[in-house]
GROMACS .gro file of C-alpha atoms in nm:
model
  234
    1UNK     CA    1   4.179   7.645   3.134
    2UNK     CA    2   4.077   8.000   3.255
    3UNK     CA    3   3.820   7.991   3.512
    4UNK     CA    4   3.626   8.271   3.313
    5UNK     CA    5   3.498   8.028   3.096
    6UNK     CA    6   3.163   7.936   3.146
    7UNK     CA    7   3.071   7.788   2.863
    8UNK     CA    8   3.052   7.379   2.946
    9UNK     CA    9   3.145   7.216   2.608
   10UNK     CA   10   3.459   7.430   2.612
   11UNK     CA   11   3.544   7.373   2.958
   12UNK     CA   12   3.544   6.998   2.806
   13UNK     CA   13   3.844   7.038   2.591
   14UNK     CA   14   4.197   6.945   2.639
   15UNK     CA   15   4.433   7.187   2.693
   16UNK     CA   16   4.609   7.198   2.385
   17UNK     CA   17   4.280   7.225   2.181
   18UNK     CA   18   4.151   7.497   2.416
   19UNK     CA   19   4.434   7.719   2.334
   20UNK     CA   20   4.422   7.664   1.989
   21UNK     CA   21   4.079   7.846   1.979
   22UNK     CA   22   4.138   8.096   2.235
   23UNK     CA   23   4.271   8.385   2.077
   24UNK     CA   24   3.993   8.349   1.846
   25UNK     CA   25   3.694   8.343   2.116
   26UNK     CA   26   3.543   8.676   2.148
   27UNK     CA   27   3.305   8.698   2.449
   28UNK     CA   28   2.962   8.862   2.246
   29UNK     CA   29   2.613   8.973   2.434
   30UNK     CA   30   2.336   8.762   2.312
   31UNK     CA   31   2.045   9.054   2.303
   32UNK     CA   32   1.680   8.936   2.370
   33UNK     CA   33   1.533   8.803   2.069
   34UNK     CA   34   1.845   8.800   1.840
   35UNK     CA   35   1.845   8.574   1.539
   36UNK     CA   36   2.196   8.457   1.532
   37UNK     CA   37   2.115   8.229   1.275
   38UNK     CA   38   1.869   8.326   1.024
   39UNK     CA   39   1.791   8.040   0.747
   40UNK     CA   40   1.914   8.034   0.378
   41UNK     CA   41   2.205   8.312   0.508
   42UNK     CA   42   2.566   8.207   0.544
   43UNK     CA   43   2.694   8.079   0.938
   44UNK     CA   44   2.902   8.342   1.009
   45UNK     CA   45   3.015   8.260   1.360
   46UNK     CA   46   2.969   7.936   1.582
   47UNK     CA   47   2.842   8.040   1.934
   48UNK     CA   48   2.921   7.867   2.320
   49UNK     CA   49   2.658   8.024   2.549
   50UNK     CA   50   2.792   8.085   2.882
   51UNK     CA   51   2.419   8.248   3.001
   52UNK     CA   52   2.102   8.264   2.885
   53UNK     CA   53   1.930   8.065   2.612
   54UNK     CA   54   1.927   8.004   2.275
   55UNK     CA   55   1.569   7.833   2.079
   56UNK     CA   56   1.614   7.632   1.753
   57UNK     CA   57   1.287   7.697   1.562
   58UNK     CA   58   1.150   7.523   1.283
   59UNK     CA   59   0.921   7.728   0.998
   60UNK     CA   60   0.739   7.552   0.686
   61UNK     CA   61   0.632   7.850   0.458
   62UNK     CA   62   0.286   8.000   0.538
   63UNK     CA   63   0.293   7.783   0.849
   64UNK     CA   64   0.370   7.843   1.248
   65UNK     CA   65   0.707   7.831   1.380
   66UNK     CA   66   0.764   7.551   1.647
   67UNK     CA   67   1.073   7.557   1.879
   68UNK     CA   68   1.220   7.224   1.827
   69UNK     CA   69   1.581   7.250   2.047
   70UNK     CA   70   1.674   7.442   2.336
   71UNK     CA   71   2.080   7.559   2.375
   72UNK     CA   72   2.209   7.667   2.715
   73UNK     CA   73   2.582   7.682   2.852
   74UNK     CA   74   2.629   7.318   2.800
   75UNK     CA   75   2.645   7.355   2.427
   76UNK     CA   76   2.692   7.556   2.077
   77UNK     CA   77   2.517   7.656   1.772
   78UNK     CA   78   2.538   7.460   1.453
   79UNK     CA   79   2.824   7.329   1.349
   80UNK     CA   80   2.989   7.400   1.027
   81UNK     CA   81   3.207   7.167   0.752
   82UNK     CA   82   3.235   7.479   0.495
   83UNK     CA   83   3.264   7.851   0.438
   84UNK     CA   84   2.959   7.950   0.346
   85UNK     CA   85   2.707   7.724   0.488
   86UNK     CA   86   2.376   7.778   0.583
   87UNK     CA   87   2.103   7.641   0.815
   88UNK     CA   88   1.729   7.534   0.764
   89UNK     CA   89   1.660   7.632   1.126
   90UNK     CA   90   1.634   7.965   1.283
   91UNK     CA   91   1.878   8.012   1.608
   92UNK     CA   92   1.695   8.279   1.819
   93UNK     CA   93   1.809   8.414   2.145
   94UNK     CA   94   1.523   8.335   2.364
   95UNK     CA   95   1.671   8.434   2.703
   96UNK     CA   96   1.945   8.720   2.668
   97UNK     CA   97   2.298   8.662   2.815
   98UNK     CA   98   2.660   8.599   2.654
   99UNK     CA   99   2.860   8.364   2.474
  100UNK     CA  100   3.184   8.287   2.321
  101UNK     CA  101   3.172   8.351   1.953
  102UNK     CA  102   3.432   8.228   1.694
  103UNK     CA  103   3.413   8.339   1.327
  104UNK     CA  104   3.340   8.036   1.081
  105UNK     CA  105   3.678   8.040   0.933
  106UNK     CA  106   3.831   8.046   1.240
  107UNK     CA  107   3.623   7.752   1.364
  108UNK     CA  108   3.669   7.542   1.023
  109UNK     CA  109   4.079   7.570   1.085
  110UNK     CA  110   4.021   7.496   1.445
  111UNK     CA  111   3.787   7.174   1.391
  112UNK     CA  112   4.059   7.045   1.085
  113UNK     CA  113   4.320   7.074   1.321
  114UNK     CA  114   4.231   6.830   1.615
  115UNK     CA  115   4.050   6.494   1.528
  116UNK     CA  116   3.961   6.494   1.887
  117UNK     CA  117   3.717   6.852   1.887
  118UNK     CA  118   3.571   6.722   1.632
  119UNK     CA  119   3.518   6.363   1.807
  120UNK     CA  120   3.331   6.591   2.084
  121UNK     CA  121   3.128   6.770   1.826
  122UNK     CA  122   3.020   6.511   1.727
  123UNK     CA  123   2.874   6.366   2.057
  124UNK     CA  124   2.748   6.710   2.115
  125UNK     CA  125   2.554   6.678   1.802
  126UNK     CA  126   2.437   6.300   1.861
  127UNK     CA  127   2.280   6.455   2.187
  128UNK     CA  128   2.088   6.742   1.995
  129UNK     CA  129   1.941   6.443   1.772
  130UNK     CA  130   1.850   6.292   2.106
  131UNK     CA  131   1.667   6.608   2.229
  132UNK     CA  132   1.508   6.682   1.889
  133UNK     CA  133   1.356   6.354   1.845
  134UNK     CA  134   1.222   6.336   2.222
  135UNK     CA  135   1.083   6.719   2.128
  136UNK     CA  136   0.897   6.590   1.854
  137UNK     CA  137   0.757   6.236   2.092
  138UNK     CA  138   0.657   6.521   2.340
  139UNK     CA  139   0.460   6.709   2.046
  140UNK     CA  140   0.328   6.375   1.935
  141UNK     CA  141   0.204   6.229   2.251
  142UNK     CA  142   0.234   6.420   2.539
  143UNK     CA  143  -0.044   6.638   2.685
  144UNK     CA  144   0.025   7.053   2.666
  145UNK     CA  145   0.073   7.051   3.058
  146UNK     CA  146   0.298   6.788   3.064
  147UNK     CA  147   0.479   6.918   2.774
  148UNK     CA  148   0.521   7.263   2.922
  149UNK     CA  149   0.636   7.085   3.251
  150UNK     CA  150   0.950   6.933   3.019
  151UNK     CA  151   0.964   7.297   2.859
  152UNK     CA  152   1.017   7.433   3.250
  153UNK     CA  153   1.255   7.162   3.333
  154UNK     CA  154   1.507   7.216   3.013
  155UNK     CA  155   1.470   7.563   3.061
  156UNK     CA  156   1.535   7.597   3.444
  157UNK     CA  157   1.809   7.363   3.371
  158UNK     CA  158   1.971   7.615   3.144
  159UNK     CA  159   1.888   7.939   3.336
  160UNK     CA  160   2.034   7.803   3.648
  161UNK     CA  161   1.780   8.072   3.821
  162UNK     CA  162   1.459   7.982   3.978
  163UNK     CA  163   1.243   8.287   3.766
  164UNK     CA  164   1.199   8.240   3.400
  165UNK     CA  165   1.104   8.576   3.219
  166UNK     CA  166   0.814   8.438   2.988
  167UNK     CA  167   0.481   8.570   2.842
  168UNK     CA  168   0.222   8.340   2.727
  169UNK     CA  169   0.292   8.428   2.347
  170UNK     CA  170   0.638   8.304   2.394
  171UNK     CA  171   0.528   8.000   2.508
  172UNK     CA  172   0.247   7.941   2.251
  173UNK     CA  173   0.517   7.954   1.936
  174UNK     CA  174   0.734   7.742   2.178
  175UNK     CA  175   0.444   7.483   2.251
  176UNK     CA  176   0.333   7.544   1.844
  177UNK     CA  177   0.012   7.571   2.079
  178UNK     CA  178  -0.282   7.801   2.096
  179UNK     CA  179  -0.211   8.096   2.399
  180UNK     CA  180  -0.522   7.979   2.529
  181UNK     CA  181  -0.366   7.660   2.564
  182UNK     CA  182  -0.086   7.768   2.715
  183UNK     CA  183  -0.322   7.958   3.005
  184UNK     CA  184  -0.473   7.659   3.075
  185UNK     CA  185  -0.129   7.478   3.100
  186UNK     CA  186   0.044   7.713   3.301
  187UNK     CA  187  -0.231   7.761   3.582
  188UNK     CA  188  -0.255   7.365   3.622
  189UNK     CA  189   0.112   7.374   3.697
  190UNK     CA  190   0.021   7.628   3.899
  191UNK     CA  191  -0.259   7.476   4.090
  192UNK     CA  192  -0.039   7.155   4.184
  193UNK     CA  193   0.203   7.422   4.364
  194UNK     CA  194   0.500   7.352   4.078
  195UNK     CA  195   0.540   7.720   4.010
  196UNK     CA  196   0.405   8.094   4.030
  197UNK     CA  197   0.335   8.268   3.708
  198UNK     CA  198   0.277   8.608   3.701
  199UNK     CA  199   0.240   8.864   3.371
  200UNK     CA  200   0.622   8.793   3.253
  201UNK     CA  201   0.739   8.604   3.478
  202UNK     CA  202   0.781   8.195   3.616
  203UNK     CA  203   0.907   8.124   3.909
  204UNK     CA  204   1.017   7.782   4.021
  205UNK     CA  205   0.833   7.637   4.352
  206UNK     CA  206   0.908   7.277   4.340
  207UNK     CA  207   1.112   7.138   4.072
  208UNK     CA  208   1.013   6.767   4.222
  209UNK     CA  209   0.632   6.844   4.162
  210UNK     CA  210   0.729   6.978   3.792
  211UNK     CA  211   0.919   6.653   3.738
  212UNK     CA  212   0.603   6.449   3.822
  213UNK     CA  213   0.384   6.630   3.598
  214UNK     CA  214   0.567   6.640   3.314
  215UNK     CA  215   0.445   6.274   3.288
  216UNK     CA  216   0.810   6.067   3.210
  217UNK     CA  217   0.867   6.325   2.921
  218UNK     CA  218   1.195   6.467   3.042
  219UNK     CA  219   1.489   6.317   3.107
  220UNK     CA  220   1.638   6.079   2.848
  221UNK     CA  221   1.805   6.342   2.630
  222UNK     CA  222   1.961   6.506   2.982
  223UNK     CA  223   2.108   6.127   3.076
  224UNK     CA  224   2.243   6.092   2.698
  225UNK     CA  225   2.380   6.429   2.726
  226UNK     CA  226   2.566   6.271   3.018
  227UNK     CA  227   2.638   5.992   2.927
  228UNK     CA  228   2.788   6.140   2.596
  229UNK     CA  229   2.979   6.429   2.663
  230UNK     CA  230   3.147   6.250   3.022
  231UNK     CA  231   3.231   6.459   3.295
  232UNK     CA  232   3.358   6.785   3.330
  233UNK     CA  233   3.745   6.788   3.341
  234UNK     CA  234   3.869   6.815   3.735
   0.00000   0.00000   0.00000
């Protein structure tokens, strides 16, 4: 496999199902605050982020949005079983950066073609359920500083950089928190020497300290993940 591929699910394929896809891969810039996938509209590509970072937000009508899954370079964007298929969720681009884009029809022939993609889909997906229900335990029963300590940790994890561009807004529809909230949060992290915030900005101080406060709430759905998708290829 080429070593310009930075994308960590494809980097997982055999070779014979990587090249299958590859002419069809386009490299694509993932603006700042994209929607790549808007609800009710048809999928029109799946995405592999090889940078940056992609939110999976969850809307009720008349109500708040709430992030509820967070995409980096180990994954993709929803998968597909038809032309024509839509999502619930909104796929935002929350951190800009690139990705490997392959039209739906493309993807549906690729996926129908090789029982074992699909396998590997499959655990991908298993490992979003994983993350999504240990999103909605943090919601549930966490504290807001211990939750925005996880936030920090899945984040950093998927920047691979130790500054985070953030405002507090951000964070609040993140959090599905008040901003005030998120203040508070951020300069108790802050106080225990975890990080430096400034106006847009987070910067990672001690990722041991963040691990502490976030209070147990990270790190099951990053062993599954593991555990799941196996190692990388040598």
């Amino acid at each position: 496999m080429s070593d310009t591929i930075h994308n960590l699910f494809i980097k997982r394929l055999a070779r014979e199902d990587f090249l299958r896809v590859e002419p069809f891969l386009e490299r694509v810039t993932l603006p700042l605050k994209q929607e790549i996938i808007v609800p009710g509209e048809p999928i029109t590509h799946v995405w592999f982020p090889e940078s940056g970072m992609i939110s999976v937000i969850a809307q009720a009508a008349g109500a708040e949005a709430i992030e509820v899954g967070l995409i980096g370079d180990e994954g993709m964007t929803d998968h597909l079983t038809a032309p024509g298929d839509t999502s619930v969720l909104k796929f935002l681009v929350q951190f800009q950066g690139t990705a490997l884009a392959v039209e739906a029809a493309r993807y549906l022939e690729w996926v129908s073609e090789s029982p074992a993609v699909l396998k590997l889909i499959l655990k991908y997906q298993q490992s979003m359920i994983v993350q999504t229900a240990h999103t909605a335990l943090s919601h549930g029963t966490f504290t807001i500083p211990e939750r925005l300590a996880r936030w920090l940790l899945m984040s950093f994890d998927r920047s691979h950089d130790e500054d985070l561009p953030l405002v507090h807004e951000f964070l609040a529809v993140m959090l599905g928190v008040r901003r005030s909230g998120v203040s508070d949060a951020v300069a108790r992290i802050e106080g225990h020497g975890a990080i430096k915030a400034t106006r847009a900005k987070i910067k990672l101080l001690s990722r041991d300290i963040l691990l502490d406060l976030c209070g147990g709430s990270y790190g099951i759905p990053e062993a599954e993940y593991a555990r799941l998708m196996g190692p990388l290829p040598s």
